[in-house]
Structure formats: C-alpha cells, structure tokens
Amino acid sequence: MKTAFRWLISAIFVFQIYLMMPIFGLVFAPWAIFSKRGARVCCKSYSRYVFWTARLIVGIRCEVRGPVPQGEVLIAAKHQSFLDIMMIFTALPTAKFIMKKEILRTPVIGQYAKLLDCVAVDRGKRGAAIQKMVQEVEAGRQDAGQLVIYPQGTRVAPGAQKEYKVGTAILYEQLNQPCVPVATNVGVLWPRKGIMRKPGVAVVEFLEPIEPGLERDTFMTTLEERVETRSDALMQEAGFVRDGVSDNR
C-alpha cells in the first residue's frame, strides 16, 4: 500500500513538471528569443519550480555543496538523471552543456538549448564528435561561461560501471582551463528511468578543481577517482547500498 501511494504521488509529480515545461517556455519566449539572459532566467525559473514541487510532493530536497565556479571553467559532472542537469544549471552563473544532438529535437528543451548556445554532438561518430565539440567550443569562447560535460557520456544508474570518455581530456587540453569535477547522488532518489521518486536529500557537489597542465592519463585518473569516490559517499548518505539493496531500484 505504501509503495502504491508513493508511485501515485510520484506520477502526479512527474506529470505536473512536464505539463509546466511548455508553459514556462511559452511565457518566457518573447524575452528568451532575443536574449540569452531571458532564456537563462526561464530555465532557472523552471528548475526552481521543479525543486519546490519535488520537496512539496515527493519529499526530495535539493542541495548544492562546494564552492560554485564563477569564471570560465570546464565542468566534468557525474550524470544520473534529469535532476542533476537542473541543479548544475541553476547553481552556475552561465552554464552551457555539451549534449547529444538528438536533444535539439526535443520540444522546449531543444529550442532553449539552442538559445543558450549548448554544444550538440553526434555520439555515434566519436572522432568527428570530439573535433566538432572542440571547434564549437572555440567558436563560442567570446561568451564566457562554464562548459559542462558528462565524462561518461550518458546517465549512469547508481552502482553501474561505465568508462570515462577521452573527449573530456581533449577539451581540458584544448581549453587550458581548470576542470571542476562534480559528484552527485540524485539517481538514488530520482532514477534515470521510471516514475518512482524517493524522499531524501539530492546533492550536487562541486569538488576541488583540477588545474590545467596535467598529462592526459593523469587527468583522466584524477577526474574519475574524485568523482566516483565522492559520488559513492553521497549515494551511501542517501541510503544506497552498492550490492543492490536499495528500495528505489
């Protein structure tokens, strides 16, 4: 009975946040079309609405930890669900995401991603995707901000293993900027698939920056160790047990 009730309120929560997405998009459209600031305010306003209703309806409280980067940096983040995208975007002053090009065809999200100069790449063509990514990032460097990349390339469920891709290291070398790793536990409470949401504290944590100049292998090892170690700790804090004994899976 308790599980059925949780599923029901989770379904209500999910339904209403997707219902509100086009409403926010349309309300802000006259401003967003002509101003990146307008597009950014729209997306942050919508995200804050989601955070508020997540706490009110399903008991998820969103918390950002660590010093939030302000200048031009590369952000390399653990990705577990849609929630960590919204939390990172809302925390950063001027975030731009590297994302798969299919997202550009998603209603509302795709249009606003274009307005915010997010970098779309074709994941099916690895070498070409990396080159396109570097070129587009270089072309947009006059618009200072925080470039967000997911080193594993996709959402990864808590406890699952997936390699860190070399594209992050190439950007780190090309941009010659600090790289700020980001850990999270949001997938324990808001899974990458399905309706069920679990109450608790969803955390996104900005970690110690990796300064430019490291060798590629050293950078990748350092990045993965920092992100995975801290994400594991945050997931345990949220009640996840790595052997699969977790009531939200």
Coordinates of C-alpha atoms in Angstrom, one line a residue:
M1 CA 0.0 0.0 0.0
K2 CA 2.8 2.4 0.9
T3 CA 4.6 1.6 -2.3
A4 CA 1.5 2.1 -4.4
F5 CA 0.9 5.5 -2.7
R6 CA 4.5 6.6 -3.4
W7 CA 4.1 5.6 -7.0
L8 CA 0.9 7.6 -7.3
I9 CA 2.3 10.8 -5.9
S10 CA 5.5 10.3 -8.0
A11 CA 3.3 10.0 -11.1
I12 CA 1.5 13.2 -10.1
F13 CA 4.8 15.0 -9.6
V14 CA 6.2 13.8 -13.0
F15 CA 3.0 14.7 -14.8
Q16 CA 2.9 18.2 -13.5
I17 CA 6.5 19.1 -14.1
Y18 CA 6.3 18.1 -17.7
L19 CA 2.9 19.9 -18.1
M20 CA 4.6 23.1 -16.8
M21 CA 7.6 22.9 -19.0
P22 CA 5.9 24.2 -22.2
I23 CA 4.0 26.8 -20.1
F24 CA 7.3 28.2 -18.8
G25 CA 8.7 28.0 -22.3
L26 CA 5.9 30.0 -23.9
V27 CA 5.6 32.6 -21.1
F28 CA 9.3 33.4 -21.4
A29 CA 9.6 33.0 -25.2
P30 CA 9.2 36.7 -26.1
W31 CA 12.2 37.6 -23.9
A32 CA 14.2 34.4 -24.5
I33 CA 14.2 34.6 -28.3
F34 CA 16.0 37.9 -28.2
S35 CA 18.2 37.5 -25.1
K36 CA 20.3 34.7 -23.7
R37 CA 19.6 36.2 -20.3
G38 CA 15.9 35.7 -20.9
A39 CA 16.5 32.1 -21.9
R40 CA 18.6 31.5 -18.8
V41 CA 16.1 33.1 -16.5
C42 CA 13.4 30.9 -18.0
C43 CA 15.3 27.6 -17.5
K44 CA 16.4 28.6 -13.9
S45 CA 12.9 29.6 -13.0
Y46 CA 11.5 26.3 -14.3
S47 CA 14.2 24.4 -12.4
R48 CA 13.4 26.2 -9.2
Y49 CA 9.8 25.3 -9.7
V50 CA 10.7 21.7 -10.1
F51 CA 12.9 21.8 -6.9
W52 CA 10.0 23.4 -5.0
T53 CA 7.4 20.8 -6.1
A54 CA 9.9 17.9 -5.6
R55 CA 10.2 18.9 -2.0
L56 CA 6.4 19.5 -1.6
I57 CA 5.1 16.5 -3.4
V58 CA 7.7 13.7 -3.2
G59 CA 10.0 14.8 -0.4
I60 CA 13.1 15.4 -2.4
R61 CA 15.2 18.3 -1.1
C62 CA 17.9 19.7 -3.4
E63 CA 21.2 20.7 -2.0
V64 CA 24.3 22.2 -3.8
R65 CA 27.6 21.8 -1.9
G66 CA 31.1 23.0 -2.5
P67 CA 32.3 26.3 -4.0
V68 CA 30.4 27.1 -7.1
P69 CA 32.7 28.1 -10.1
Q70 CA 32.1 31.7 -11.3
G71 CA 34.6 32.2 -14.2
E72 CA 35.5 30.2 -17.4
V73 CA 36.0 26.6 -16.4
L74 CA 35.3 23.1 -17.6
I75 CA 32.8 21.3 -15.5
A76 CA 33.0 17.5 -15.6
A77 CA 30.0 16.0 -13.9
K78 CA 28.5 12.7 -12.8
H79 CA 25.2 12.3 -14.6
Q80 CA 22.4 10.2 -13.1
S81 CA 19.1 11.8 -14.1
F82 CA 17.4 15.0 -15.3
L83 CA 17.6 16.4 -11.8
D84 CA 21.4 16.8 -11.8
I85 CA 21.2 18.8 -15.0
M86 CA 18.8 21.3 -13.5
M87 CA 20.7 21.6 -10.2
I88 CA 24.0 22.2 -12.0
F89 CA 22.5 24.7 -14.5
T90 CA 20.7 26.6 -11.7
A91 CA 23.8 26.8 -9.5
L92 CA 26.2 28.0 -12.2
P93 CA 26.1 31.6 -13.4
T94 CA 26.3 30.9 -17.2
A95 CA 26.4 27.2 -17.9
K96 CA 26.5 25.7 -21.4
F97 CA 26.1 21.9 -21.9
I98 CA 27.7 19.5 -24.3
M99 CA 24.9 17.2 -25.3
K100 CA 23.8 14.7 -27.9
K101 CA 22.3 16.3 -30.9
E102 CA 19.1 14.3 -30.6
I103 CA 18.1 16.6 -27.7
L104 CA 17.8 19.5 -30.1
R105 CA 14.7 17.8 -31.5
T106 CA 13.1 17.6 -28.0
P107 CA 10.2 20.1 -27.6
V108 CA 11.0 23.2 -25.5
I109 CA 14.3 21.7 -24.2
G110 CA 15.8 21.6 -27.7
Q111 CA 14.8 25.2 -28.5
Y112 CA 16.2 26.6 -25.3
A113 CA 19.4 24.6 -25.6
K114 CA 20.0 26.4 -28.9
L115 CA 19.2 29.8 -27.4
L116 CA 21.8 29.1 -24.7
D117 CA 24.5 28.0 -27.2
C118 CA 24.7 24.5 -25.9
V119 CA 27.1 22.3 -28.0
A120 CA 25.4 19.4 -29.7
V121 CA 27.5 16.5 -30.9
D122 CA 26.9 13.2 -32.7
R123 CA 27.8 10.5 -30.3
G124 CA 27.7 7.8 -33.0
K125 CA 30.8 9.4 -34.7
R126 CA 33.3 9.6 -31.9
G127 CA 36.3 11.2 -33.6
A128 CA 34.1 13.7 -35.6
A129 CA 32.1 14.4 -32.5
I130 CA 35.2 15.4 -30.5
Q131 CA 36.5 17.6 -33.3
K132 CA 33.1 19.3 -33.7
M133 CA 32.9 19.8 -29.9
V134 CA 36.3 21.5 -29.8
Q135 CA 35.5 23.7 -32.8
E136 CA 32.2 24.8 -31.4
V137 CA 33.6 25.5 -28.0
E138 CA 36.4 27.6 -29.5
A139 CA 33.9 29.5 -31.7
G140 CA 31.8 30.4 -28.6
R141 CA 34.6 31.4 -26.3
Q142 CA 33.8 35.1 -26.5
D143 CA 30.7 34.2 -24.5
A144 CA 32.3 33.5 -21.1
G145 CA 30.7 30.7 -19.1
Q146 CA 31.0 27.3 -17.6
L147 CA 31.1 24.5 -20.1
V148 CA 29.5 21.3 -18.7
I149 CA 30.4 17.9 -20.0
Y150 CA 29.4 14.4 -18.7
P151 CA 32.6 12.3 -19.0
Q152 CA 30.7 9.1 -19.1
G153 CA 28.5 10.4 -22.0
T154 CA 25.1 9.4 -20.6
R155 CA 23.1 8.9 -17.5
V156 CA 24.6 6.2 -15.3
A157 CA 22.5 4.4 -12.7
P158 CA 23.8 4.2 -9.1
G159 CA 26.2 1.3 -8.8
A160 CA 26.6 0.8 -12.5
Q161 CA 30.0 1.0 -14.1
K162 CA 30.7 3.0 -17.3
E163 CA 34.1 4.2 -18.7
Y164 CA 35.1 7.8 -18.7
K165 CA 35.5 9.0 -22.3
V166 CA 38.5 10.8 -23.7
G167 CA 36.6 13.7 -25.0
T168 CA 36.7 15.4 -21.6
A169 CA 40.6 15.2 -21.6
I170 CA 40.7 16.6 -25.1
L171 CA 38.6 19.6 -24.1
Y172 CA 40.7 20.0 -20.9
E173 CA 43.9 20.2 -23.1
Q174 CA 42.3 22.4 -25.7
L175 CA 40.8 25.0 -23.4
N176 CA 43.7 25.1 -21.0
Q177 CA 41.2 25.9 -18.2
P178 CA 40.7 24.4 -14.7
C179 CA 38.4 21.4 -14.7
V180 CA 35.9 21.2 -11.8
P181 CA 34.7 17.7 -11.1
V182 CA 31.1 17.3 -9.8
A183 CA 29.8 14.4 -7.8
T184 CA 26.1 13.6 -7.2
N185 CA 23.7 11.1 -5.6
V186 CA 20.5 12.2 -7.4
G187 CA 19.9 8.9 -9.1
V188 CA 19.2 7.2 -5.8
L189 CA 16.1 9.4 -5.3
W190 CA 15.3 10.3 -8.9
P191 CA 16.3 7.4 -11.2
R192 CA 17.2 7.8 -14.8
K193 CA 14.2 5.8 -15.9
G194 CA 10.7 5.2 -14.4
I195 CA 8.2 7.1 -12.4
M196 CA 9.1 6.3 -8.8
R197 CA 10.7 9.1 -6.7
K198 CA 12.2 8.5 -3.2
P199 CA 12.3 11.2 -0.5
G200 CA 15.6 12.4 0.7
V201 CA 18.4 14.9 0.1
A202 CA 19.6 15.1 -3.5
V203 CA 23.1 16.5 -3.6
V204 CA 25.3 18.0 -6.4
E205 CA 28.8 18.8 -5.1
F206 CA 31.4 20.8 -6.8
L207 CA 34.8 19.3 -5.9
E208 CA 38.4 20.6 -5.9
P209 CA 39.4 21.9 -9.3
I210 CA 42.0 20.1 -11.4
E211 CA 44.4 22.8 -12.7
P212 CA 45.4 22.8 -16.4
G213 CA 48.6 21.1 -17.5
L214 CA 48.3 17.5 -16.4
E215 CA 49.1 14.7 -18.8
R216 CA 46.0 13.1 -20.3
D217 CA 46.2 9.8 -18.4
T218 CA 46.9 11.5 -15.1
F219 CA 44.0 13.9 -15.7
M220 CA 41.6 11.1 -16.5
T221 CA 42.6 9.0 -13.5
T222 CA 42.3 12.0 -11.2
L223 CA 39.0 13.1 -12.5
E224 CA 37.4 9.6 -12.3
E225 CA 38.8 9.0 -8.8
R226 CA 37.5 12.2 -7.4
V227 CA 34.0 12.0 -9.0
E228 CA 33.4 8.3 -8.3
T229 CA 34.8 8.4 -4.7
R230 CA 32.7 11.3 -3.7
S231 CA 29.6 10.2 -5.6
D232 CA 29.8 6.8 -3.8
A233 CA 29.9 8.6 -0.4
L234 CA 26.9 10.8 -1.4
M235 CA 24.9 7.8 -2.6
Q236 CA 25.6 6.0 0.7
E237 CA 24.4 9.1 2.5
A238 CA 21.2 8.9 0.5
G239 CA 20.7 5.2 1.5
F240 CA 22.1 3.4 -1.5
V241 CA 23.9 0.2 -0.9
R242 CA 26.3 -0.8 -3.8
D243 CA 25.3 -4.5 -3.7
G244 CA 21.9 -3.5 -4.9
V245 CA 20.0 -3.5 -1.7
S246 CA 18.2 -0.2 -2.3
D247 CA 14.5 0.4 -2.1
N248 CA 14.3 2.6 -5.1
R249 CA 15.6 0.2 -7.7

